PDB file of C-alpha atoms in Angstrom:
ATOM      1  CA  MET A   6      20.764 -26.294  -2.991  1.00  0.00           C
ATOM      2  CA  PRO A   7      19.194 -29.780  -3.223  1.00  0.00           C
ATOM      3  CA  VAL A   8      15.578 -30.028  -2.175  1.00  0.00           C
ATOM      4  CA  GLU A   9      14.034 -33.165  -0.769  1.00  0.00           C
ATOM      5  CA  PRO A  10      10.622 -34.203  -2.128  1.00  0.00           C
ATOM      6  CA  LEU A  11       7.785 -34.141   0.360  1.00  0.00           C
ATOM      7  CA  GLU A  12       6.978 -37.526   1.894  1.00  0.00           C
ATOM      8  CA  HIS A  13       3.204 -37.139   1.877  1.00  0.00           C
ATOM      9  CA  VAL A  14       2.709 -35.251  -1.384  1.00  0.00           C
ATOM     10  CA  HIS A  15       0.155 -37.879  -2.469  1.00  0.00           C
ATOM     11  CA  GLU A  16      -2.107 -36.695   0.397  1.00  0.00           C
ATOM     12  CA  MET A  17      -2.147 -33.119  -0.904  1.00  0.00           C
ATOM     13  CA  PRO A  18      -4.181 -31.669  -3.775  1.00  0.00           C
ATOM     14  CA  SER A  19      -2.727 -32.699  -7.113  1.00  0.00           C
ATOM     15  CA  SER A  20      -3.830 -29.382  -8.573  1.00  0.00           C
ATOM     16  CA  LEU A  21      -5.394 -26.048  -7.649  1.00  0.00           C
ATOM     17  CA  LYS A  22      -7.620 -24.108 -10.048  1.00  0.00           C
ATOM     18  CA  VAL A  23      -7.455 -20.362  -9.398  1.00  0.00           C
ATOM     19  CA  ALA A  24      -9.862 -17.700 -10.724  1.00  0.00           C
ATOM     20  CA  GLY A  25     -10.623 -14.055  -9.964  1.00  0.00           C
ATOM     21  CA  PHE A  26      -7.455 -12.130 -10.746  1.00  0.00           C
ATOM     22  CA  LEU A  27      -8.163  -8.976 -12.768  1.00  0.00           C
ATOM     23  CA  SER A  28      -4.886  -7.107 -13.318  1.00  0.00           C
ATOM     24  CA  ASN A  29      -3.012 -10.216 -14.407  1.00  0.00           C
ATOM     25  CA  PRO A  30      -5.571 -12.655 -15.854  1.00  0.00           C
ATOM     26  CA  THR A  31      -2.805 -15.099 -16.806  1.00  0.00           C
ATOM     27  CA  LEU A  32      -2.755 -16.031 -13.097  1.00  0.00           C
ATOM     28  CA  ASN A  33      -6.245 -17.536 -13.578  1.00  0.00           C
ATOM     29  CA  GLN A  34      -5.347 -21.104 -14.446  1.00  0.00           C
ATOM     30  CA  GLU A  35      -4.710 -24.530 -13.000  1.00  0.00           C
ATOM     31  CA  TYR A  36      -1.565 -25.097 -10.943  1.00  0.00           C
ATOM     32  CA  HIS A  37      -0.169 -28.645 -10.666  1.00  0.00           C
ATOM     33  CA  VAL A  38       1.854 -29.996  -7.749  1.00  0.00           C
ATOM     34  CA  ASP A  39       5.542 -30.630  -8.353  1.00  0.00           C
ATOM     35  CA  PRO A  40       6.150 -33.892  -6.445  1.00  0.00           C
ATOM     36  CA  GLU A  41       9.927 -33.368  -6.558  1.00  0.00           C
ATOM     37  CA  SER A  42      10.052 -29.923  -4.985  1.00  0.00           C
ATOM     38  CA  ASN A  43       8.993 -27.938  -1.936  1.00  0.00           C
ATOM     39  CA  LEU A  44       9.380 -24.516  -0.367  1.00  0.00           C
ATOM     40  CA  ASN A  45       9.045 -24.049   3.391  1.00  0.00           C
ATOM     41  CA  GLU A  46       8.320 -27.789   3.674  1.00  0.00           C
ATOM     42  CA  MET A  47       5.114 -27.304   1.687  1.00  0.00           C
ATOM     43  CA  PRO A  48       4.366 -28.310  -1.911  1.00  0.00           C
ATOM     44  CA  VAL A  49       5.136 -26.123  -4.901  1.00  0.00           C
ATOM     45  CA  TYR A  50       2.493 -25.859  -7.629  1.00  0.00           C
ATOM     46  CA  TRP A  51       3.326 -24.785 -11.188  1.00  0.00           C
ATOM     47  CA  SER A  52       0.946 -23.070 -13.587  1.00  0.00           C
ATOM     48  CA  GLN A  53       0.068 -24.969 -16.737  1.00  0.00           C
ATOM     49  CA  ASP A  54       2.156 -22.559 -18.809  1.00  0.00           C
ATOM     50  CA  LYS A  55       5.076 -22.877 -16.293  1.00  0.00           C
ATOM     51  CA  ASN A  56       5.303 -19.061 -16.035  1.00  0.00           C
ATOM     52  CA  PHE A  57       4.173 -18.947 -12.375  1.00  0.00           C
ATOM     53  CA  PHE A  58       4.541 -21.033  -9.243  1.00  0.00           C
ATOM     54  CA  MET A  59       2.377 -21.104  -6.134  1.00  0.00           C
ATOM     55  CA  TYR A  60       3.626 -21.884  -2.642  1.00  0.00           C
ATOM     56  CA  ARG A  61       2.971 -21.245   1.054  1.00  0.00           C
ATOM     57  CA  GLU A  62       4.829 -18.372   2.660  1.00  0.00           C
ATOM     58  CA  ALA A  63       6.698 -19.443   5.818  1.00  0.00           C
ATOM     59  CA  LYS A  64       6.000 -16.504   8.135  1.00  0.00           C
ATOM     60  CA  HIS A  65       2.206 -16.143   7.821  1.00  0.00           C
ATOM     61  CA  GLY A  66       1.266 -19.377   6.040  1.00  0.00           C
ATOM     62  CA  GLY A  67      -0.611 -17.715   3.180  1.00  0.00           C
ATOM     63  CA  TRP A  68      -0.281 -18.682  -0.475  1.00  0.00           C
ATOM     64  CA  LEU A  69       1.916 -16.645  -2.818  1.00  0.00           C
ATOM     65  CA  ILE A  70       2.105 -16.709  -6.604  1.00  0.00           C
ATOM     66  CA  GLY A  71       5.395 -15.633  -8.101  1.00  0.00           C
ATOM     67  CA  PRO A  72       6.933 -15.493 -11.553  1.00  0.00           C
ATOM     68  CA  ALA A  73       8.924 -18.626 -12.437  1.00  0.00           C
ATOM     69  CA  GLU A  74      12.218 -16.749 -12.474  1.00  0.00           C
ATOM     70  CA  SER A  75      11.799 -15.783  -8.789  1.00  0.00           C
ATOM     71  CA  LYS A  76      11.711 -19.346  -7.408  1.00  0.00           C
ATOM     72  CA  ASP A  77      15.355 -19.365  -6.314  1.00  0.00           C
ATOM     73  CA  ALA A  78      14.902 -16.009  -4.537  1.00  0.00           C
ATOM     74  CA  ALA A  79      11.809 -17.396  -2.763  1.00  0.00           C
ATOM     75  CA  ARG A  80      13.799 -20.418  -1.651  1.00  0.00           C
ATOM     76  CA  TRP A  81      16.300 -18.053   0.008  1.00  0.00           C
ATOM     77  CA  GLY A  82      13.583 -16.090   1.808  1.00  0.00           C
ATOM     78  CA  ASP A  83      12.850 -13.278  -0.669  1.00  0.00           C
ATOM     79  CA  PRO A  84       9.143 -13.782  -1.442  1.00  0.00           C
ATOM     80  CA  THR A  85       8.914 -11.941  -4.763  1.00  0.00           C
ATOM     81  CA  SER A  86       5.271 -12.344  -5.733  1.00  0.00           C
ATOM     82  CA  VAL A  87       2.573 -10.917  -7.961  1.00  0.00           C
ATOM     83  CA  ALA A  88      -0.257 -12.236  -5.762  1.00  0.00           C
ATOM     84  CA  SER A  89      -0.508 -12.922  -2.052  1.00  0.00           C
ATOM     85  CA  GLU A  90      -3.267 -14.580  -0.035  1.00  0.00           C
ATOM     86  CA  LYS A  91      -4.482 -12.820   3.099  1.00  0.00           C
ATOM     87  CA  PRO A  92      -4.677 -15.861   5.434  1.00  0.00           C
ATOM     88  CA  GLU A  93      -6.858 -14.036   7.969  1.00  0.00           C
ATOM     89  CA  VAL A  94      -9.643 -13.534   5.377  1.00  0.00           C
ATOM     90  CA  PRO A  95     -10.642 -16.674   3.394  1.00  0.00           C
ATOM     91  CA  GLY A  96     -10.637 -16.043  -0.352  1.00  0.00           C
ATOM     92  CA  GLU A  97      -9.115 -12.572  -0.097  1.00  0.00           C
ATOM     93  CA  TRP A  98      -5.886 -11.943  -1.959  1.00  0.00           C
ATOM     94  CA  LEU A  99      -3.704  -8.996  -2.884  1.00  0.00           C
ATOM     95  CA  GLU A 100      -2.794  -8.688  -6.553  1.00  0.00           C
ATOM     96  CA  LEU A 101      -0.009  -6.481  -7.884  1.00  0.00           C
ATOM     97  CA  ASP A 102      -1.393  -4.295 -10.664  1.00  0.00           C
ATOM     98  CA  PRO A 103       0.648  -2.858 -13.582  1.00  0.00           C
ATOM     99  CA  ARG A 104       1.190   0.413 -11.641  1.00  0.00           C
ATOM    100  CA  GLY A 105       2.854  -1.497  -8.795  1.00  0.00           C
ATOM    101  CA  VAL A 106      -0.154  -1.067  -6.489  1.00  0.00           C
ATOM    102  CA  TRP A 107      -1.522  -3.976  -4.441  1.00  0.00           C
ATOM    103  CA  GLU A 108      -5.270  -4.397  -5.106  1.00  0.00           C
ATOM    104  CA  CYS A 109      -7.612  -6.514  -2.979  1.00  0.00           C
ATOM    105  CA  ARG A 110      -9.362  -9.358  -4.863  1.00  0.00           C
ATOM    106  CA  LEU A 111     -11.756 -12.166  -4.001  1.00  0.00           C
ATOM    107  CA  ILE A 112     -10.197 -15.300  -5.455  1.00  0.00           C
ATOM    108  CA  GLN A 113     -11.734 -18.722  -5.941  1.00  0.00           C
ATOM    109  CA  CYS A 114      -9.342 -21.611  -5.445  1.00  0.00           C
ATOM    110  CA  GLN A 115     -10.591 -25.124  -6.118  1.00  0.00           C
ATOM    111  CA  ALA A 116      -8.470 -28.057  -4.961  1.00  0.00           C
ATOM    112  CA  PHE A 117      -8.401 -31.358  -6.827  1.00  0.00           C
ATOM    113  CA  MET A 118      -7.297 -34.394  -4.850  1.00  0.00           C
ATOM    114  CA  PRO A 119      -5.480 -37.278  -6.544  1.00  0.00           C
ATOM    115  CA  ASP A 120      -7.494 -40.412  -7.209  1.00  0.00           C
ATOM    116  CA  LEU A 121      -5.779 -43.018  -5.041  1.00  0.00           C
ATOM    117  CA  ARG A 122      -8.240 -45.810  -5.718  1.00  0.00           C
ATOM    118  CA  GLN A 123      -6.730 -48.994  -7.017  1.00  0.00           C
ATOM    119  CA  PRO A 124      -8.206 -50.467 -10.183  1.00  0.00           C
ATOM    120  CA  VAL A 125     -10.504 -53.387  -9.440  1.00  0.00           C
ATOM    121  CA  THR A 126     -10.282 -56.475 -11.601  1.00  0.00           C
ATOM    122  CA  PRO A 127     -13.633 -58.199 -11.991  1.00  0.00           C
ATOM    123  CA  PRO A 128     -13.722 -61.785 -10.639  1.00  0.00           C
TER     124      PRO A 128
END
């Protein structure tokens, strides 16, 4: 299924730095926007190691982090994730631990906006 790039992706954070996951510390890294892709008409962010992607869930609007191989399933409405933001509580996420139990975590997410300033040539 072809996916149209978002028109205003340059107005969104170019990356998100996530920290605070305990059961799966590999989730704690920087995620970079993919300007050519979207899910639920929102940007998709890929982890630096490309093993995880981060996107907004359509029904509740919270962020999800899923393994790279589950992106097609997410596109078709099956939100397979290993971490899920609780949108009603800022900074609170659920993280899937190795036993298959969802654990509550306080997660820090820092957004980095693109630098849209034009270079200035001295007179």
